[in-house]
Amino acid sequence: MKFFADSTIKPYLAAKGYSEICEIGASLGENTDKILELGSVSVTIVDPCVDAHLPRKYEGNPRVKIHKGLSLEVLPVLPGAFDCFLIDGDHNWYTVYNELRLIRERGLLKPGGVIFLHDVGWPYGRRDMYYEPERVPPAHRQPYARKGIVPGRSMLDAAGANAQHDNALTEGGPRNGVLTAIEDFVRESGDYVFFRLNQEFGLGVLAKKRPGDRVFSRFRRRARLLNWTGALRRFVRGAQR
Ligand SMILES: C[S@@+](CC[C@H](N)C(=O)[O-])C[C@H]1O[C@@H](n2cnc3c(N)ncnc32)[C@H](O)[C@@H]1O
C-alpha cells in the first residue's frame, strides 16, 4: 500500500477533503506516516501489532487511534464512520470478503467515501495467503503450504517468492484471493464500482456508485492510462529481449 501513498492515495484524499481514514493492516506504520503528512487527516489503525509496537510509536499523537486486533473482531464493534478505508491486512478471500461485508453492513464508509485495497494483482489477487491459517474457518480455507510462488505457475515452489508465508497450494478458482473476494462482494452488493491499478502488486479502488463524481472519473481515467502505459512498457521490454 505504501508504494501508492504519494502517487495516488494522498492526492486523492486531499482532492476529496477527506479527514477520517481507517487503515487495516499497518505493519510498521510506514504507509500511515505518509498519510499523516496530510495535516488534515486522522488515522484509525486496525492491526494486531505483531510487526511493531504501534501504540508506542504513536503514543501522544492525537491524530492516530489504534485498535490492536484482527479486522474481523474489530470491525463489528468499531465506532464511527470513515471517509476512506485502506485495506492491507490478511490477504485471503475470507478475510477481505468479510471486511467489505462488515464495512457495508455497519455503514462504516461515509457517503462519497472510497476503499483502497492492496494486493489485488499477482501474487495474491487469485491466491490466498494466511498470516495464521487457523484464524480462517477450515471450510473457507484453501489447502496451503509454506512455500514460494512463481509467476505464471499455479503450483507452489520452494524457490518462489514469499516462501515465508502460508500460501494456497494452487492459484485461481472460487473463493481464492483478494481480487476474487472483491469481485464477489461487488457482484453481491450491487451498489459498488471497482477498478484497479496494476503496478506494485495491484491497488484496488472501491466506491459506492455515484453518477457524475468528477474526481472519481478523473481517477478512473488516470488508472486506465497508467495500466495502458504499464502494459505497453512490458510489451516493449518483452520485444527487446
Ligand atoms: C502487508 S502488511 C501491511 C503493510 C502496510 N499497509 C504498508 O503499506 O506499509 C500486513 C499487516 O496486516 C496485519 N494483519 C494481518 N492480519 C490482519 C487482520 N486480520 N486484521 C488486521 N491486520 C492484519 C499484519 O500483522 C501486518 O502488519
CSV table of C-alpha atoms and ligand atoms in Angstrom, one decimal:
chain,number,residue,atom,x,y,z
A,1,MET,CA,0.0,0.0,0.0
A,2,LYS,CA,2.8,2.4,0.9
A,3,PHE,CA,4.0,2.4,-2.7
A,4,PHE,CA,0.8,4.2,-3.7
A,5,ALA,CA,0.7,6.7,-0.9
A,6,ASP,CA,2.5,9.6,-2.6
A,7,SER,CA,1.5,9.0,-6.2
A,8,THR,CA,-2.2,8.1,-5.8
A,9,ILE,CA,-3.7,7.9,-2.3
A,10,LYS,CA,-2.6,11.2,-0.8
A,11,PRO,CA,-3.6,13.3,-3.8
A,12,TYR,CA,-7.0,11.6,-3.8
A,13,LEU,CA,-7.6,12.2,-0.1
A,14,ALA,CA,-6.5,15.8,-0.5
A,15,ALA,CA,-8.7,16.4,-3.6
A,16,LYS,CA,-11.7,15.0,-1.8
A,17,GLY,CA,-11.1,16.8,1.5
A,18,TYR,CA,-11.2,13.5,3.5
A,19,SER,CA,-10.3,13.6,7.1
A,20,GLU,CA,-11.2,10.3,8.7
A,21,ILE,CA,-9.1,7.4,7.5
A,22,CYS,CA,-9.2,3.8,8.7
A,23,GLU,CA,-6.2,1.6,7.9
A,24,ILE,CA,-6.5,-2.1,8.2
A,25,GLY,CA,-3.0,-3.7,8.3
A,26,ALA,CA,-0.4,-1.1,9.1
A,27,SER,CA,2.7,-3.2,9.8
A,28,LEU,CA,5.5,-0.8,10.8
A,29,GLY,CA,3.3,2.3,10.1
A,30,GLU,CA,5.2,3.3,7.0
A,31,ASN,CA,2.1,4.0,5.0
A,32,THR,CA,0.5,5.6,8.0
A,33,ASP,CA,3.3,8.0,8.3
A,34,LYS,CA,3.0,9.1,4.7
A,35,ILE,CA,-0.8,9.6,5.1
A,36,LEU,CA,-0.2,11.6,8.2
A,37,GLU,CA,1.9,14.1,6.2
A,38,LEU,CA,-1.5,15.4,5.1
A,39,GLY,CA,-2.0,17.6,8.2
A,40,SER,CA,-5.8,17.5,7.9
A,41,VAL,CA,-6.3,13.7,8.4
A,42,SER,CA,-6.6,11.4,11.4
A,43,VAL,CA,-5.9,7.7,11.0
A,44,THR,CA,-7.6,4.8,12.9
A,45,ILE,CA,-5.4,1.7,12.7
A,46,VAL,CA,-6.7,-1.9,13.0
A,47,ASP,CA,-3.8,-4.3,13.3
A,48,PRO,CA,-2.7,-7.0,15.7
A,49,CYS,CA,0.6,-5.0,16.1
A,50,VAL,CA,2.9,-8.0,15.6
A,51,ASP,CA,5.4,-6.3,13.3
A,52,ALA,CA,5.8,-3.2,15.5
A,53,HIS,CA,4.5,-1.8,18.8
A,54,LEU,CA,2.3,0.8,17.1
A,55,PRO,CA,0.7,2.1,20.4
A,56,ARG,CA,4.2,3.1,21.5
A,57,LYS,CA,5.1,4.5,18.1
A,58,TYR,CA,2.1,6.8,18.0
A,59,GLU,CA,1.8,7.5,21.8
A,60,GLY,CA,0.7,11.1,22.3
A,61,ASN,CA,-0.3,11.6,18.7
A,62,PRO,CA,-3.9,12.8,18.9
A,63,ARG,CA,-4.4,12.1,15.2
A,64,VAL,CA,-3.8,8.3,15.5
A,65,LYS,CA,-6.1,5.8,17.2
A,66,ILE,CA,-5.1,2.2,17.4
A,67,HIS,CA,-7.4,-0.8,17.7
A,68,LYS,CA,-5.0,-3.7,18.4
A,69,GLY,CA,-6.7,-6.7,17.0
A,70,LEU,CA,-7.9,-8.5,13.9
A,71,SER,CA,-10.1,-6.8,11.4
A,72,LEU,CA,-13.0,-9.3,11.7
A,73,GLU,CA,-13.0,-8.9,15.5
A,74,VAL,CA,-12.7,-5.1,15.5
A,75,LEU,CA,-14.9,-4.1,12.6
A,76,PRO,CA,-18.1,-5.5,14.2
A,77,VAL,CA,-17.7,-3.1,17.1
A,78,LEU,CA,-15.7,-0.2,15.6
A,79,PRO,CA,-17.4,3.1,16.4
A,80,GLY,CA,-17.9,6.0,13.9
A,81,ALA,CA,-17.7,6.2,10.1
A,82,PHE,CA,-14.8,6.9,7.8
A,83,ASP,CA,-14.1,8.8,4.5
A,84,CYS,CA,-11.7,6.2,3.4
A,85,PHE,CA,-10.5,2.6,4.2
A,86,LEU,CA,-7.0,1.4,3.4
A,87,ILE,CA,-7.2,-2.4,3.4
A,88,ASP,CA,-3.9,-4.3,3.5
A,89,GLY,CA,-4.2,-6.9,6.3
A,90,ASP,CA,-4.7,-10.6,5.8
A,91,HIS,CA,-4.6,-11.4,2.1
A,92,ASN,CA,-7.2,-14.1,1.7
A,93,TRP,CA,-10.7,-14.4,0.3
A,94,TYR,CA,-12.5,-15.0,3.7
A,95,THR,CA,-10.9,-12.0,5.4
A,96,VAL,CA,-11.2,-9.5,2.6
A,97,TYR,CA,-14.8,-10.5,1.7
A,98,ASN,CA,-15.9,-10.2,5.3
A,99,GLU,CA,-14.1,-6.9,5.9
A,100,LEU,CA,-16.0,-5.5,2.9
A,101,ARG,CA,-19.3,-7.0,4.1
A,102,LEU,CA,-18.9,-5.6,7.6
A,103,ILE,CA,-18.0,-2.1,6.3
A,104,ARG,CA,-21.1,-2.1,4.2
A,105,GLU,CA,-23.5,-3.7,6.7
A,106,ARG,CA,-22.4,-1.4,9.5
A,107,GLY,CA,-22.3,1.7,7.4
A,108,LEU,CA,-18.7,2.3,8.3
A,109,LEU,CA,-18.0,4.1,5.0
A,110,LYS,CA,-19.4,7.6,4.8
A,111,PRO,CA,-21.4,8.6,1.6
A,112,GLY,CA,-18.9,9.6,-1.1
A,113,GLY,CA,-16.1,7.6,0.6
A,114,VAL,CA,-13.7,5.2,-1.0
A,115,ILE,CA,-11.9,1.9,-0.1
A,116,PHE,CA,-8.4,1.3,-1.3
A,117,LEU,CA,-7.2,-2.4,-1.2
A,118,HIS,CA,-3.6,-3.5,-1.8
A,119,ASP,CA,-2.5,-6.9,-3.4
A,120,VAL,CA,-5.3,-7.2,-5.9
A,121,GLY,CA,-2.7,-8.3,-8.5
A,122,TRP,CA,-0.1,-11.1,-8.6
A,123,PRO,CA,0.6,-13.0,-6.3
A,124,TYR,CA,-2.5,-12.6,-4.0
A,125,GLY,CA,-5.2,-11.4,-6.4
A,126,ARG,CA,-6.1,-15.0,-7.2
A,127,ARG,CA,-4.3,-16.9,-4.4
A,128,ASP,CA,-5.0,-16.9,-0.6
A,129,MET,CA,-2.2,-16.2,1.9
A,130,TYR,CA,-2.8,-16.7,5.6
A,131,TYR,CA,-0.8,-14.9,8.3
A,132,GLU,CA,-2.2,-17.5,10.7
A,133,PRO,CA,-4.2,-20.2,8.8
A,134,GLU,CA,-6.2,-21.3,11.9
A,135,ARG,CA,-7.9,-17.8,12.1
A,136,VAL,CA,-9.8,-18.7,9.0
A,137,PRO,CA,-12.6,-21.4,9.4
A,138,PRO,CA,-11.5,-24.7,7.7
A,139,ALA,CA,-14.5,-24.6,5.4
A,140,HIS,CA,-13.2,-21.3,3.9
A,141,ARG,CA,-9.5,-22.1,3.8
A,142,GLN,CA,-7.7,-23.3,0.8
A,143,PRO,CA,-5.2,-26.1,1.2
A,144,TYR,CA,-1.9,-24.3,1.8
A,145,ALA,CA,1.9,-24.7,2.4
A,146,ARG,CA,4.8,-22.6,3.5
A,147,LYS,CA,6.3,-22.4,0.0
A,148,GLY,CA,7.0,-19.8,-2.6
A,149,ILE,CA,5.1,-18.5,-5.6
A,150,VAL,CA,6.3,-18.4,-9.2
A,151,PRO,CA,4.6,-16.1,-11.8
A,152,GLY,CA,2.6,-18.0,-14.3
A,153,ARG,CA,2.7,-21.2,-12.3
A,154,SER,CA,-0.2,-22.4,-10.2
A,155,MET,CA,1.7,-24.9,-8.0
A,156,LEU,CA,3.9,-23.6,-5.2
A,157,ASP,CA,7.7,-23.9,-5.5
A,158,ALA,CA,10.3,-23.8,-2.6
A,159,ALA,CA,12.3,-21.3,-4.7
A,160,GLY,CA,9.5,-18.9,-5.4
A,161,ALA,CA,8.5,-15.6,-3.8
A,162,ASN,CA,7.0,-15.1,-0.3
A,163,ALA,CA,8.1,-18.6,0.8
A,164,GLN,CA,7.9,-17.4,4.4
A,165,HIS,CA,4.1,-17.2,4.2
A,166,ASP,CA,1.4,-19.9,4.2
A,167,ASN,CA,0.2,-19.7,0.6
A,168,ALA,CA,-2.7,-21.5,-1.1
A,169,LEU,CA,-1.4,-24.6,-2.9
A,170,THR,CA,-3.0,-23.5,-6.2
A,171,GLU,CA,-4.0,-20.3,-7.9
A,172,GLY,CA,-7.5,-19.4,-9.1
A,173,GLY,CA,-10.9,-21.0,-8.7
A,174,PRO,CA,-13.7,-19.9,-6.4
A,175,ARG,CA,-13.0,-18.1,-3.1
A,176,ASN,CA,-9.3,-17.8,-3.6
A,177,GLY,CA,-7.5,-14.5,-3.4
A,178,VAL,CA,-8.1,-10.8,-2.7
A,179,LEU,CA,-9.4,-9.8,-6.2
A,180,THR,CA,-11.8,-12.7,-6.2
A,181,ALA,CA,-13.2,-11.6,-2.8
A,182,ILE,CA,-13.7,-8.0,-4.1
A,183,GLU,CA,-15.4,-9.3,-7.3
A,184,ASP,CA,-17.8,-11.5,-5.2
A,185,PHE,CA,-18.5,-8.6,-2.9
A,186,VAL,CA,-19.2,-6.2,-5.8
A,187,ARG,CA,-21.5,-8.7,-7.6
A,188,GLU,CA,-23.4,-9.5,-4.4
A,189,SER,CA,-23.7,-5.9,-3.1
A,190,GLY,CA,-24.7,-4.5,-6.5
A,191,ASP,CA,-24.0,-0.9,-5.4
A,192,TYR,CA,-20.2,-0.6,-5.6
A,193,VAL,CA,-17.9,0.1,-8.6
A,194,PHE,CA,-14.4,-1.2,-8.7
A,195,PHE,CA,-11.3,-0.6,-10.8
A,196,ARG,CA,-7.6,-1.2,-10.2
A,197,LEU,CA,-4.0,-0.1,-10.9
A,198,ASN,CA,-1.8,-3.0,-11.9
A,199,GLN,CA,1.6,-1.7,-10.6
A,200,GLU,CA,3.3,-2.8,-7.3
A,201,PHE,CA,1.1,-5.9,-6.7
A,202,GLY,CA,-2.1,-4.0,-7.6
A,203,LEU,CA,-4.2,-1.3,-5.9
A,204,GLY,CA,-7.9,-1.8,-6.0
A,205,VAL,CA,-10.4,1.1,-5.6
A,206,LEU,CA,-13.9,0.5,-4.5
A,207,ALA,CA,-16.6,3.2,-4.2
A,208,LYS,CA,-20.4,3.4,-4.0
A,209,LYS,CA,-21.9,4.0,-7.4
A,210,ARG,CA,-22.4,7.8,-7.7
A,211,PRO,CA,-23.1,9.1,-11.2
A,212,GLY,CA,-21.3,12.3,-12.0
A,213,ASP,CA,-18.5,12.1,-9.4
A,214,ARG,CA,-15.9,14.1,-11.4
A,215,VAL,CA,-12.9,13.5,-9.2
A,216,PHE,CA,-13.6,9.8,-9.2
A,217,SER,CA,-13.9,9.6,-13.0
A,218,ARG,CA,-10.7,11.6,-13.4
A,219,PHE,CA,-9.0,8.9,-11.2
A,220,ARG,CA,-10.5,6.1,-13.3
A,221,ARG,CA,-9.1,7.7,-16.5
A,222,ARG,CA,-5.7,8.0,-14.8
A,223,ALA,CA,-5.9,4.3,-13.8
A,224,ARG,CA,-6.7,3.3,-17.4
A,225,LEU,CA,-3.8,5.4,-18.7
A,226,LEU,CA,-1.3,4.0,-16.1
A,227,ASN,CA,-2.4,0.4,-16.8
A,228,TRP,CA,-2.2,1.0,-20.5
A,229,THR,CA,1.3,2.6,-20.4
A,230,GLY,CA,2.4,-0.2,-18.0
A,231,ALA,CA,1.2,-2.8,-20.4
A,232,LEU,CA,3.0,-1.0,-23.3
A,233,ARG,CA,6.2,-0.8,-21.3
A,234,ARG,CA,6.1,-4.6,-20.5
A,235,PHE,CA,5.3,-5.3,-24.2
A,236,VAL,CA,8.3,-3.2,-25.4
A,237,ARG,CA,10.6,-4.8,-22.8
A,238,GLY,CA,9.4,-8.2,-23.9
A,239,ALA,CA,10.0,-7.3,-27.6
A,240,GLN,CA,13.6,-6.1,-26.8
A,241,ARG,CA,14.6,-9.4,-25.1
B,1,LIG,C1,1.4,-6.2,4.2
B,1,LIG,S1,1.4,-5.6,5.9
B,1,LIG,C2,0.8,-4.0,5.8
B,1,LIG,C3,1.8,-3.0,5.2
B,1,LIG,C4,1.3,-1.6,5.3
B,1,LIG,N1,0.0,-1.4,4.8
B,1,LIG,C5,2.3,-0.7,4.4
B,1,LIG,O1,2.0,-0.4,3.3
B,1,LIG,O2,3.3,-0.4,4.9
B,1,LIG,C6,0.1,-6.5,6.6
B,1,LIG,C7,-0.2,-6.2,8.0
B,1,LIG,O3,-1.5,-6.7,8.3
B,1,LIG,C8,-1.5,-7.2,9.6
B,1,LIG,N2,-2.7,-8.2,9.6
B,1,LIG,C9,-2.7,-9.5,9.3
B,1,LIG,N3,-3.9,-10.0,9.5
B,1,LIG,C10,-4.7,-9.0,9.9
B,1,LIG,C11,-6.0,-8.9,10.2
B,1,LIG,N4,-6.9,-9.9,10.1
B,1,LIG,N5,-6.5,-7.7,10.6
B,1,LIG,C12,-5.7,-6.6,10.6
B,1,LIG,N6,-4.4,-6.6,10.3
B,1,LIG,C13,-3.9,-7.8,10.0
B,1,LIG,C14,-0.2,-7.8,9.7
B,1,LIG,O4,0.2,-8.0,11.1
B,1,LIG,C15,0.7,-6.8,9.1
B,1,LIG,O5,1.0,-5.8,10.0
